[in-house]
GROMACS .gro file of C-alpha atoms in nm:
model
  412
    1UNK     CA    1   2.979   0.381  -0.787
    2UNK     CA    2   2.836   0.650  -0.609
    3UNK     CA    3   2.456   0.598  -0.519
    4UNK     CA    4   2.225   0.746  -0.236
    5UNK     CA    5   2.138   0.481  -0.014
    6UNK     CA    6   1.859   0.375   0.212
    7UNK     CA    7   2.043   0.556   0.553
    8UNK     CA    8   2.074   0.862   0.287
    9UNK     CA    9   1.664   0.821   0.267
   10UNK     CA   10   1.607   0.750   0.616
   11UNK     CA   11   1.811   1.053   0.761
   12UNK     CA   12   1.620   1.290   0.526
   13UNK     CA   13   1.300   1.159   0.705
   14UNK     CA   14   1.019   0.882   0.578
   15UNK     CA   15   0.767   0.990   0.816
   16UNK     CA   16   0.415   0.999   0.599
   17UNK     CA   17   0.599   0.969   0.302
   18UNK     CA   18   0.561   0.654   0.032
   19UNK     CA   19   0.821   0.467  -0.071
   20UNK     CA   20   0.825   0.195  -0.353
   21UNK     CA   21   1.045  -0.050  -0.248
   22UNK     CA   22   1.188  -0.336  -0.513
   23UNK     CA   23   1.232  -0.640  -0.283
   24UNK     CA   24   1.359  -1.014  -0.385
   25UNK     CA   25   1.099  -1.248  -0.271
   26UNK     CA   26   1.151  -1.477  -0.537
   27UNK     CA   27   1.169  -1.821  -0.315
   28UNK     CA   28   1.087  -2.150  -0.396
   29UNK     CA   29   0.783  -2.340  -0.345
   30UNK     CA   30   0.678  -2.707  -0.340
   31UNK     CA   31   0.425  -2.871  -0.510
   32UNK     CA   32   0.186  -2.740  -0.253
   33UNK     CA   33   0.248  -2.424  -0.289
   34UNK     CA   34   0.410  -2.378   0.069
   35UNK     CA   35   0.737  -2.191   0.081
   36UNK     CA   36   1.074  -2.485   0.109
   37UNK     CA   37   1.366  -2.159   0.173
   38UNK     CA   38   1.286  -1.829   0.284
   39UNK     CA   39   1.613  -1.699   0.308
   40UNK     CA   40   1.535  -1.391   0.074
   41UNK     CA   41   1.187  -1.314   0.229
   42UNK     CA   42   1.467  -1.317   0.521
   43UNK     CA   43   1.729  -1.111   0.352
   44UNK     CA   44   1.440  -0.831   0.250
   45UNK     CA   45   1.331  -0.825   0.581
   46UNK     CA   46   1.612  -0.525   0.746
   47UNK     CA   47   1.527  -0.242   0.482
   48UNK     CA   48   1.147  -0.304   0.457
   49UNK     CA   49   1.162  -0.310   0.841
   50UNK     CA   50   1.358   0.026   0.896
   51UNK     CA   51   1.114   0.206   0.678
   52UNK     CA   52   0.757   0.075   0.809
   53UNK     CA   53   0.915   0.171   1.177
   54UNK     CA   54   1.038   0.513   1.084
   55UNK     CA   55   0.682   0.587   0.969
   56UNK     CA   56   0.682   0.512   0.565
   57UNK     CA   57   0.412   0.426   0.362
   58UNK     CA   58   0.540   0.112   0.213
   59UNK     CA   59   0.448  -0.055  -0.085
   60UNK     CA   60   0.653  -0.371  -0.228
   61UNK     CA   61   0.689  -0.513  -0.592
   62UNK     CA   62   0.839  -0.776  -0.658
   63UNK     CA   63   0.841  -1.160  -0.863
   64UNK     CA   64   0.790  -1.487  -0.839
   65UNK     CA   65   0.868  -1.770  -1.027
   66UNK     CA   66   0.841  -1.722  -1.487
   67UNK     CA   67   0.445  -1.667  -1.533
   68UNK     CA   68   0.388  -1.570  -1.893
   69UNK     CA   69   0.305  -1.185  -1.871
   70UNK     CA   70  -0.073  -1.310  -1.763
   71UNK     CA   71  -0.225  -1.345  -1.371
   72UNK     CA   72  -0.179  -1.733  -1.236
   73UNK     CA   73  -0.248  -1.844  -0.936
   74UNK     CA   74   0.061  -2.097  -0.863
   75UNK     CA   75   0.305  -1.798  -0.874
   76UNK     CA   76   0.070  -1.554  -0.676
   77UNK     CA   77   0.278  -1.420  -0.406
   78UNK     CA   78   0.018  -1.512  -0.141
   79UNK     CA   79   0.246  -1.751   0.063
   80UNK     CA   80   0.516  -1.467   0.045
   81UNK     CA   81   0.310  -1.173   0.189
   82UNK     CA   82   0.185  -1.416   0.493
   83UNK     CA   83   0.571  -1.513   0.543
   84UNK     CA   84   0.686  -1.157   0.508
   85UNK     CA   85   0.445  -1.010   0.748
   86UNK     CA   86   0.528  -1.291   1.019
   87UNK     CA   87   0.924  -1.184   0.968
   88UNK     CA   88   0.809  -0.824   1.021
   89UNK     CA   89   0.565  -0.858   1.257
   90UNK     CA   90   0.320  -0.658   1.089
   91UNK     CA   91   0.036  -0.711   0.879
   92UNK     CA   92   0.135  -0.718   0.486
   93UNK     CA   93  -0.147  -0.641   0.294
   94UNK     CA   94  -0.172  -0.819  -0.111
   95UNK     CA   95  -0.275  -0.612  -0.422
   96UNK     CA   96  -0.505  -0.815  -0.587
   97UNK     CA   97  -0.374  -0.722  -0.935
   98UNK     CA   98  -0.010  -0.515  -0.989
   99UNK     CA   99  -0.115  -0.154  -1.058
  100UNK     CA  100  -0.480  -0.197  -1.128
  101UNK     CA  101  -0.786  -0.128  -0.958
  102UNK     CA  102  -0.728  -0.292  -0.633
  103UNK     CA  103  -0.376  -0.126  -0.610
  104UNK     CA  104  -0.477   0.192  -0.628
  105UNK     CA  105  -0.759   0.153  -0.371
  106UNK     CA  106  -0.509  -0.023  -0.128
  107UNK     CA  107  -0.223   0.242  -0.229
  108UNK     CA  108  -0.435   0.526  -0.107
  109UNK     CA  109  -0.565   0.385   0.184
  110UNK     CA  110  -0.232   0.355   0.342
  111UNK     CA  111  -0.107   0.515   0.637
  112UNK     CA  112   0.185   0.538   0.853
  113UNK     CA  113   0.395   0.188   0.880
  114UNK     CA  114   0.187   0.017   0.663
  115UNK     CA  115   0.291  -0.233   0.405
  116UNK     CA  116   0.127  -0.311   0.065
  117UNK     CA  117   0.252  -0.643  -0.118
  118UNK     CA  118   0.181  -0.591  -0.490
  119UNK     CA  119   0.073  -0.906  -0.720
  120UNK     CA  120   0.309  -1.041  -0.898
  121UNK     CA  121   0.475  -0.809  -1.117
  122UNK     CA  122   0.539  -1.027  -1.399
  123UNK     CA  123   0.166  -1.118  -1.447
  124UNK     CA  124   0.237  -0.790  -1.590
  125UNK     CA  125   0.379  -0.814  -1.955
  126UNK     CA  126   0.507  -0.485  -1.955
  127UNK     CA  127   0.751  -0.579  -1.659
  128UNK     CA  128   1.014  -0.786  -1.883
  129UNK     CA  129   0.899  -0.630  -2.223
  130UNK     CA  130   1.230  -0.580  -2.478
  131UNK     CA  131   1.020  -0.265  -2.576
  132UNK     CA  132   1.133   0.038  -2.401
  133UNK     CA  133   0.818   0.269  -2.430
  134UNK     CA  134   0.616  -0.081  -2.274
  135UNK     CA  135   0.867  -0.075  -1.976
  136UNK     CA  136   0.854   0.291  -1.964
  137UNK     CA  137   0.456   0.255  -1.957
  138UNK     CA  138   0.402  -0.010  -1.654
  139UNK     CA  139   0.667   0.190  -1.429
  140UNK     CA  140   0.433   0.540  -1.444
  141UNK     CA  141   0.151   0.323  -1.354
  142UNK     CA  142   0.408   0.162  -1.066
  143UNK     CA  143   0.507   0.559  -0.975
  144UNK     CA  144   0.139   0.643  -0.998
  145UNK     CA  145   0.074   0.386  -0.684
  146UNK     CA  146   0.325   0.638  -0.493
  147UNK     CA  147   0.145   0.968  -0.615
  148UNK     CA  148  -0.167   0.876  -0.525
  149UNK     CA  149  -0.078   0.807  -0.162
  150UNK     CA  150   0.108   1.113  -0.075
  151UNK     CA  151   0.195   1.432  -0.174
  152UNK     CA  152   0.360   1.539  -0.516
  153UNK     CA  153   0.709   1.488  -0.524
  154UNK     CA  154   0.744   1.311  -0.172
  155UNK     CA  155   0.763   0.984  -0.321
  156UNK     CA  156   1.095   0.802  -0.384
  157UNK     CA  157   1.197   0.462  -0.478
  158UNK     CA  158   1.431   0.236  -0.323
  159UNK     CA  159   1.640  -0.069  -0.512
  160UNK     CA  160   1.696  -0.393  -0.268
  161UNK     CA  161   1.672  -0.675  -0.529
  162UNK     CA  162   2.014  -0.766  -0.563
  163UNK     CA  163   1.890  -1.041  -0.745
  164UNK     CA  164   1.742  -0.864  -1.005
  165UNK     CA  165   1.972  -0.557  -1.037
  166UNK     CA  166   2.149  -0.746  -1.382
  167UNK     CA  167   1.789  -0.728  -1.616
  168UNK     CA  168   1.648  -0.387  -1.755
  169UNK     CA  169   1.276  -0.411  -1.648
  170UNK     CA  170   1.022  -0.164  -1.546
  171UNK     CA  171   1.053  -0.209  -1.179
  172UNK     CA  172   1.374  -0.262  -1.146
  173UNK     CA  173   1.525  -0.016  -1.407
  174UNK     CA  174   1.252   0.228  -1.513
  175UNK     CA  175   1.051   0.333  -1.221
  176UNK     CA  176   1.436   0.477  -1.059
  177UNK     CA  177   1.415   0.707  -1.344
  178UNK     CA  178   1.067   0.822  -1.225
  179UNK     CA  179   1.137   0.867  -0.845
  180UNK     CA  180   1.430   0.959  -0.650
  181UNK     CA  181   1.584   0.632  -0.620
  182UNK     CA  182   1.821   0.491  -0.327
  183UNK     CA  183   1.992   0.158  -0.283
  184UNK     CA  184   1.873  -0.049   0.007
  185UNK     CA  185   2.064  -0.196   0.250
  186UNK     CA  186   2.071  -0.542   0.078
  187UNK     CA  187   2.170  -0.401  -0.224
  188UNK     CA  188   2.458  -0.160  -0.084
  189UNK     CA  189   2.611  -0.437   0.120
  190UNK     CA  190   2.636  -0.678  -0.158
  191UNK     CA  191   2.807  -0.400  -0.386
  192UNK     CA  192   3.043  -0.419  -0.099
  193UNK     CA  193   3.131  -0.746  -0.097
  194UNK     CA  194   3.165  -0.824  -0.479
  195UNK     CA  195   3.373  -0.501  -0.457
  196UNK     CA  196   3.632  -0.682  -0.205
  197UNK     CA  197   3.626  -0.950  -0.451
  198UNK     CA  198   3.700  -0.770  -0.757
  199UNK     CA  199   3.937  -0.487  -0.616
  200UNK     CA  200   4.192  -0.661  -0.400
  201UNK     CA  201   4.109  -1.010  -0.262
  202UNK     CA  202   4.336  -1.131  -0.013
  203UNK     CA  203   4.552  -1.437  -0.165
  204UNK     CA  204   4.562  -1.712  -0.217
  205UNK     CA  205   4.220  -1.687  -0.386
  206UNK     CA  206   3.987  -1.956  -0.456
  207UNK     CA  207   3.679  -1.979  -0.673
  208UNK     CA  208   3.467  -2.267  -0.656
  209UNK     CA  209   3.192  -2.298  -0.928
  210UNK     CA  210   2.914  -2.575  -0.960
  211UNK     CA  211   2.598  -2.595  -1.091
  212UNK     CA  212   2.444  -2.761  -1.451
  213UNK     CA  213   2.563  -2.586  -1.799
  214UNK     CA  214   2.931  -2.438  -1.792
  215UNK     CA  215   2.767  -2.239  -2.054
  216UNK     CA  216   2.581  -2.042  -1.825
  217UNK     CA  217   2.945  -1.984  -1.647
  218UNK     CA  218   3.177  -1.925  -1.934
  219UNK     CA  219   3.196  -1.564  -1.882
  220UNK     CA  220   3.281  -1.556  -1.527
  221UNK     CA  221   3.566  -1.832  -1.619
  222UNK     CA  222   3.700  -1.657  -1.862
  223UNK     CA  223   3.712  -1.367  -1.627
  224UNK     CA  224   3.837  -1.460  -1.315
  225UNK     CA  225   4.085  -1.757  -1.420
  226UNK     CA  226   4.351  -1.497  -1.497
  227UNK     CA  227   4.255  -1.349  -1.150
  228UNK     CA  228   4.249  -1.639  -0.915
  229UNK     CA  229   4.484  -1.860  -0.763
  230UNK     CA  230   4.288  -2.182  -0.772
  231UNK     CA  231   3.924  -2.256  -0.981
  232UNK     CA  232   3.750  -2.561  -0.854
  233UNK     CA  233   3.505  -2.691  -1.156
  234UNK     CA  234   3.256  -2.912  -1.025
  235UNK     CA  235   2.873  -3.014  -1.080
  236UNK     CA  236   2.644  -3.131  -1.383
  237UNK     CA  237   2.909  -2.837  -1.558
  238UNK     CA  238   3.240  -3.030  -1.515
  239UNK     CA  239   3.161  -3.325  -1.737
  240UNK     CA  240   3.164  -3.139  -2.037
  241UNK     CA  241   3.513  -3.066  -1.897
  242UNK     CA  242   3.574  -3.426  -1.839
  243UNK     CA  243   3.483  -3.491  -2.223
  244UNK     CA  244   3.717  -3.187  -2.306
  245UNK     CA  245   3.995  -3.463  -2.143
  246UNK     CA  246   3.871  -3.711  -2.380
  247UNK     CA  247   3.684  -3.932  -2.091
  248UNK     CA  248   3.375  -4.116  -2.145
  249UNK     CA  249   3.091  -3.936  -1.919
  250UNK     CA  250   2.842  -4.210  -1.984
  251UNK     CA  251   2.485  -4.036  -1.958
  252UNK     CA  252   2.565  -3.775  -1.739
  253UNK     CA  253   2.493  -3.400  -1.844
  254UNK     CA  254   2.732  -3.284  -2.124
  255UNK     CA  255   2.687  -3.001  -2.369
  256UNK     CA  256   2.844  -3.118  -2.667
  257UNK     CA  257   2.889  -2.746  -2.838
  258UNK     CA  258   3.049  -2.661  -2.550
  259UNK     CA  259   3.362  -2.912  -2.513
  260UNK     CA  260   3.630  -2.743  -2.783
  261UNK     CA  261   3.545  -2.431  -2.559
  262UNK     CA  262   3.661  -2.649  -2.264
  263UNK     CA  263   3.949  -2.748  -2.414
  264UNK     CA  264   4.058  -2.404  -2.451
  265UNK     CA  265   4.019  -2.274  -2.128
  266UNK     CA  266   4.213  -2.638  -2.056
  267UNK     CA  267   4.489  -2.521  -2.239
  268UNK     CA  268   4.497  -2.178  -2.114
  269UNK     CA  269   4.445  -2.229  -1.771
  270UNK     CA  270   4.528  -2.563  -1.684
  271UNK     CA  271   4.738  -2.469  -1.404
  272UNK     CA  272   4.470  -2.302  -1.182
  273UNK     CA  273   4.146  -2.505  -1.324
  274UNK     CA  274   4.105  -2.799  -1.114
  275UNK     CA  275   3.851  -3.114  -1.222
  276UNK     CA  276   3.679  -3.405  -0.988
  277UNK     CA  277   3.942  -3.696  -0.998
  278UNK     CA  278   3.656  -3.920  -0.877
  279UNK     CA  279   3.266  -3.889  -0.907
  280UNK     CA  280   3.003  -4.064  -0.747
  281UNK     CA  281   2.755  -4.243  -1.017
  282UNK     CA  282   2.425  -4.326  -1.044
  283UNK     CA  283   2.193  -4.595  -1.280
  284UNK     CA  284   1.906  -4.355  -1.328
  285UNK     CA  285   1.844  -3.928  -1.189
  286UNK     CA  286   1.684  -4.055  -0.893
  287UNK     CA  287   1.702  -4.011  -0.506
  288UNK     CA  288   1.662  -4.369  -0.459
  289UNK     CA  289   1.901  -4.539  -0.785
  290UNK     CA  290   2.197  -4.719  -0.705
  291UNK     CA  291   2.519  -4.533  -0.709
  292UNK     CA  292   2.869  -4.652  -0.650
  293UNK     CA  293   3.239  -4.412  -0.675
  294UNK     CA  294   3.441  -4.429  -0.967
  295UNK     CA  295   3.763  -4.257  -1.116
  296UNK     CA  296   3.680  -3.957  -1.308
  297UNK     CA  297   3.781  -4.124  -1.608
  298UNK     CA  298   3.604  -4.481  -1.613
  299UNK     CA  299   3.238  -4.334  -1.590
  300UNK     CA  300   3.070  -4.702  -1.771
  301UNK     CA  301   2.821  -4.630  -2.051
  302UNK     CA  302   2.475  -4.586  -1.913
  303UNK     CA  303   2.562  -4.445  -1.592
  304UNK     CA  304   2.536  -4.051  -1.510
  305UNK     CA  305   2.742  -3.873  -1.249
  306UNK     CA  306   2.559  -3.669  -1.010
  307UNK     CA  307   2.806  -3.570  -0.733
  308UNK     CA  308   3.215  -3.542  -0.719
  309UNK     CA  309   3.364  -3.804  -0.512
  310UNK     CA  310   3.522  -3.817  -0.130
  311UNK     CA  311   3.862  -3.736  -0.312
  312UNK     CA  312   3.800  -3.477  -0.512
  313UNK     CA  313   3.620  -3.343  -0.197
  314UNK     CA  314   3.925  -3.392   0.016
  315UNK     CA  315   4.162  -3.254  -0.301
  316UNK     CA  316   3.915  -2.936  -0.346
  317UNK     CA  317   3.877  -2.905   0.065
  318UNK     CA  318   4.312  -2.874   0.087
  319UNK     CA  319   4.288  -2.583  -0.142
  320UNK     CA  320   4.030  -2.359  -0.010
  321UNK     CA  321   4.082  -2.420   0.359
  322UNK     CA  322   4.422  -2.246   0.298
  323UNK     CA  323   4.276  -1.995   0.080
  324UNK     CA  324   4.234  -1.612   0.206
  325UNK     CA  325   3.950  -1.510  -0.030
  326UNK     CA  326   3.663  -1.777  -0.144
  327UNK     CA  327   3.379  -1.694  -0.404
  328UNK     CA  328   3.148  -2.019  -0.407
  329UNK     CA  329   2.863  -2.051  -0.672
  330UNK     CA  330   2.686  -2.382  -0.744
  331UNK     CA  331   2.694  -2.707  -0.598
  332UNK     CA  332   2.874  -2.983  -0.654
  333UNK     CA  333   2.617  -3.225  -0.683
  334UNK     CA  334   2.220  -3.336  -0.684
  335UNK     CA  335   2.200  -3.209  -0.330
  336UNK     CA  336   1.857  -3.226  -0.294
  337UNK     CA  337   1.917  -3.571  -0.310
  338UNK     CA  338   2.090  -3.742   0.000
  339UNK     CA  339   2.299  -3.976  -0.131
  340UNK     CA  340   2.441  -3.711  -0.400
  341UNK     CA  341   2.536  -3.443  -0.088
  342UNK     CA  342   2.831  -3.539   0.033
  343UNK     CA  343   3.056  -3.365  -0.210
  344UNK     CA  344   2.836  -3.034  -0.197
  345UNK     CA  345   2.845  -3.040   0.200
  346UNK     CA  346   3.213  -3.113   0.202
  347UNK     CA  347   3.314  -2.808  -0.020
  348UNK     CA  348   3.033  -2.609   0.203
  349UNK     CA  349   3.242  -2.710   0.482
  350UNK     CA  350   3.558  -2.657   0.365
  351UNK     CA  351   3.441  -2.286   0.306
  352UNK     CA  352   3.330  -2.252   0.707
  353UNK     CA  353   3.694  -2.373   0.781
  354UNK     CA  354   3.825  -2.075   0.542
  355UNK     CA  355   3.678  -1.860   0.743
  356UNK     CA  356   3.791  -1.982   1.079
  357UNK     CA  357   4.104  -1.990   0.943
  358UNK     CA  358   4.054  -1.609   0.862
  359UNK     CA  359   3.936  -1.577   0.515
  360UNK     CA  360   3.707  -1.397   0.340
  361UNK     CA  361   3.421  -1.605   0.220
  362UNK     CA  362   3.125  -1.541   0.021
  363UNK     CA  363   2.883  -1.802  -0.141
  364UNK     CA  364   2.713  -1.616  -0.427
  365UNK     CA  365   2.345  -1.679  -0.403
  366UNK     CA  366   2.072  -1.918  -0.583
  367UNK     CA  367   2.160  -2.311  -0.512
  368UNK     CA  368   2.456  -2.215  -0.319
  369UNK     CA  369   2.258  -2.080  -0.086
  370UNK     CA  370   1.933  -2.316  -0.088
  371UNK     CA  371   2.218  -2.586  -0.049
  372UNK     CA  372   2.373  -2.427   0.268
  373UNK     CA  373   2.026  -2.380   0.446
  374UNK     CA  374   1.896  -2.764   0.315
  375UNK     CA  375   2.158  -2.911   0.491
  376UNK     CA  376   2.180  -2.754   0.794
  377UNK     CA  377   2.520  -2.575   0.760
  378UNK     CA  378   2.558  -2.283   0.989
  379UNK     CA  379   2.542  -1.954   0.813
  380UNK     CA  380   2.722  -1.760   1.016
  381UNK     CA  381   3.014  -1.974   0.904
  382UNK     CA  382   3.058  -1.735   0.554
  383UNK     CA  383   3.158  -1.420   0.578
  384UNK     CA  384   2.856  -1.318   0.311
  385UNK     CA  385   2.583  -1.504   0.217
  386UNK     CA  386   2.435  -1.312  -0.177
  387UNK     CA  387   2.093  -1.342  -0.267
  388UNK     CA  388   2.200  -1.309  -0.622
  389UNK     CA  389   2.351  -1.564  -0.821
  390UNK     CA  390   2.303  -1.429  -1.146
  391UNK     CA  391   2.351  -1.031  -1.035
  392UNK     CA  392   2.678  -1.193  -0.824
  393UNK     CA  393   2.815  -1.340  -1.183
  394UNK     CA  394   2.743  -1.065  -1.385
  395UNK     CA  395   2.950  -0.844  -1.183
  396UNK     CA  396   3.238  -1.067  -1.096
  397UNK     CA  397   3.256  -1.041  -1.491
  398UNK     CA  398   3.292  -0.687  -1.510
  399UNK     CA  399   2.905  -0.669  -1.704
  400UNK     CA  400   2.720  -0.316  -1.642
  401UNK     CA  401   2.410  -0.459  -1.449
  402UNK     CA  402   2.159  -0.184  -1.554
  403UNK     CA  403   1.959  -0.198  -1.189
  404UNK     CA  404   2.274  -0.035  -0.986
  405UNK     CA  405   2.417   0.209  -1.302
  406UNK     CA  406   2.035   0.414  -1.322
  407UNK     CA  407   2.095   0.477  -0.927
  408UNK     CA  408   2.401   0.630  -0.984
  409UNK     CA  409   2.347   1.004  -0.870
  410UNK     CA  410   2.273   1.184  -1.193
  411UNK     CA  411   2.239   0.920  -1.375
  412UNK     CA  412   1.840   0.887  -1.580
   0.00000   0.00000   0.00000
């Protein structure tokens, strides 16, 4: 893939130019609105930085959270522009609205190194509209913000939403149509590393994959299991596997369509799929229910599982501290529960010794991630760290993600 990148942008010069930059800020909040990880705030951080400094007019879009194509104020991105401009050390300013009134009046007003946070562009319905003239619509209005605060045709656009680089909306896939458009450096250097895991990974290579609804993860097993050496199946996901063995899973999460599919890839790939051989059970979903270990295959009828067991921990941790390349999406349990983190931060760890040991390790975004940071794993014990989970899938499965072909030079 051959784009024009953010050093590309940079070395032609920024200096009283404006740039619209698509940034990941999606993070999670709690019930108070106050941000729990702000590892992509973090992650944004290097390209919005490089062009405030070299004398850009900056203005951000970006999401938060699923608001239903109207303004609401629990997925404003207030608590994101006060966190962003403390990680910049500069003051963010907030649009009021996305490209309305207050926009524009903000938009012009810029100078030099400043840095204007849009609302939330999904209060906009236009942003994830299936219509194309809709889309089309809100990303003039988004390349109208640029016009009107510099000179015609100075403008330009720059993609660092890895996250979001996988879904065909206006400010993601529209607005580079509009502008000359440039990957940023988040986006470039996860291209890079999902390109070392695709073109030739190091062997042995291990793919560990977690998380609720194997539905949501039977592409990527389909592709990669003829690819890898070892597949480690675990979280809410691997019960429907379990079932697929003929085991009793009790109450614990199970997709029912989904088990003759898991029999299949069973049968096909039984030789590098590998299940939990023990699981740790609990009465009721709760931080504080009573839990006890049992054998993968005696899960008693009205108990759920919600983490693998110390074996399958210590089974899973032999195989990937030998491996050479590890891809790690979803965890293994209810992590944001204590007494369900033990398998999660065993596989985590097992990872970190990979990469002592040498290997090439990425953990691909979303929970992965959260998981890493909530319990106090070291991140500079993976090689690569994505911000997108979904993006990071999508790829791995060979899928066109529409937000990196449209900055393909010549591409529109």
């Amino acid at each position: 893939m051959t784009v024009s990148t953010l050093s590309d942008l940079l070395s032609e010069g920024v200096e009283g130019r404006t740039v619209l930059v698509r940034s990941d800020l999606n993070v999670p909040l709690d019930d108070a609105g106050a941000i729990t990880d702000a590892g992509r705030i973090i992650a944004s951080v290097p390209t919005l930085k490089a062009l405030a400094e070299a004398g850009a007019k900056v203005i951000v879009t970006a999401h938060l959270g699923r608001p239903k194509g109207a303004p609401d104020p629990k997925f404003s991105l207030a608590p994101v522009a006060a966190e962003l401009a403390e990680r910049l050390g500069r003051n963010v300013q907030l649009a009021g609205d996305v490209v309305g009134q207050d926009a524009l009046a903000r938009a012009e007003g810029l100078t030099d190194g400043d840095v204007l946070l849009l609302e939330n562009v999904r209060f906009d319905p236009r942003e994830t509209s299936k219509d194309d003239a809709e889309r089309e619509a809100l990303a003039r209005d988004l390349a109208e913000l640029v016009d009107v605060s510099s000179h015609a045709g100075e403008g330009a656009f720059v993609s660092d939403g890895f996250g979001v680089v996988h879904r065909k909306q206006a400010s993601v896939f529209d607005v580079a149509k509009l502008l000359p458009a440039y990957a940023g450096g988040l986006v470039d250097a996860e291209v890079k590393v999902l390109a070392q895991l695709t073109e030739n990974p190091s062997r042995p290579y291990a793919v560990v994959l977690g998380g609720s609804k194997v539905s949501d993860k039977l592409g990527v097993i389909r592709a990669l299991a003829p690819k890898v050496d070892t597949l480690v199946i675990g979280g809410g996901m691997a019960f429907t596997f379990l079932a697929a063995q003929g085991y009793s899973v009790g109450t614990s999460l199970l997709q029912e369509d989904q088990i003759d599919t898991c029999k299949q890839l069973l049968e096909e790939f039984g030789d590098v799929l590998h299940l939990p051989i023990d699981v740790v059970v609990a009465d009721a979903f709760a931080a504080d229910a009573a839990s006890k270990t049992v054998a993968a295959d005696a899960i008693e009828d009205g108990w759920m599982g919600l983490d693998i067991g110390p074996e399958s921990a210590q089974r899973f941790g032999a195989v990937l501290t030998q491996a050479k390349t590890v891809f790690w999406n979803g965890p293994m349990g209810v992590f944001e529960f204590p007494a369900f983190a033990a398998g999660t931060k065993a596989v985590a760890e097992s990872v970190i010794k990979a990469t002592g040991n040498g290997a090439f390790t990425v953990v691909g975004g979303g929970d992965s991630a959260a998981a890493v940071r909530t319990l106090g794993l070291d991140e500079d014990g993976f090689s690569h760290i994505s911000t997108g989970g979904g993006a990071s899938l999508e790829y791995l499965e060979g899928k066109e993600l529409p937000g990196l072909k449209v900055l393909e030079r010549g591409d529109a």
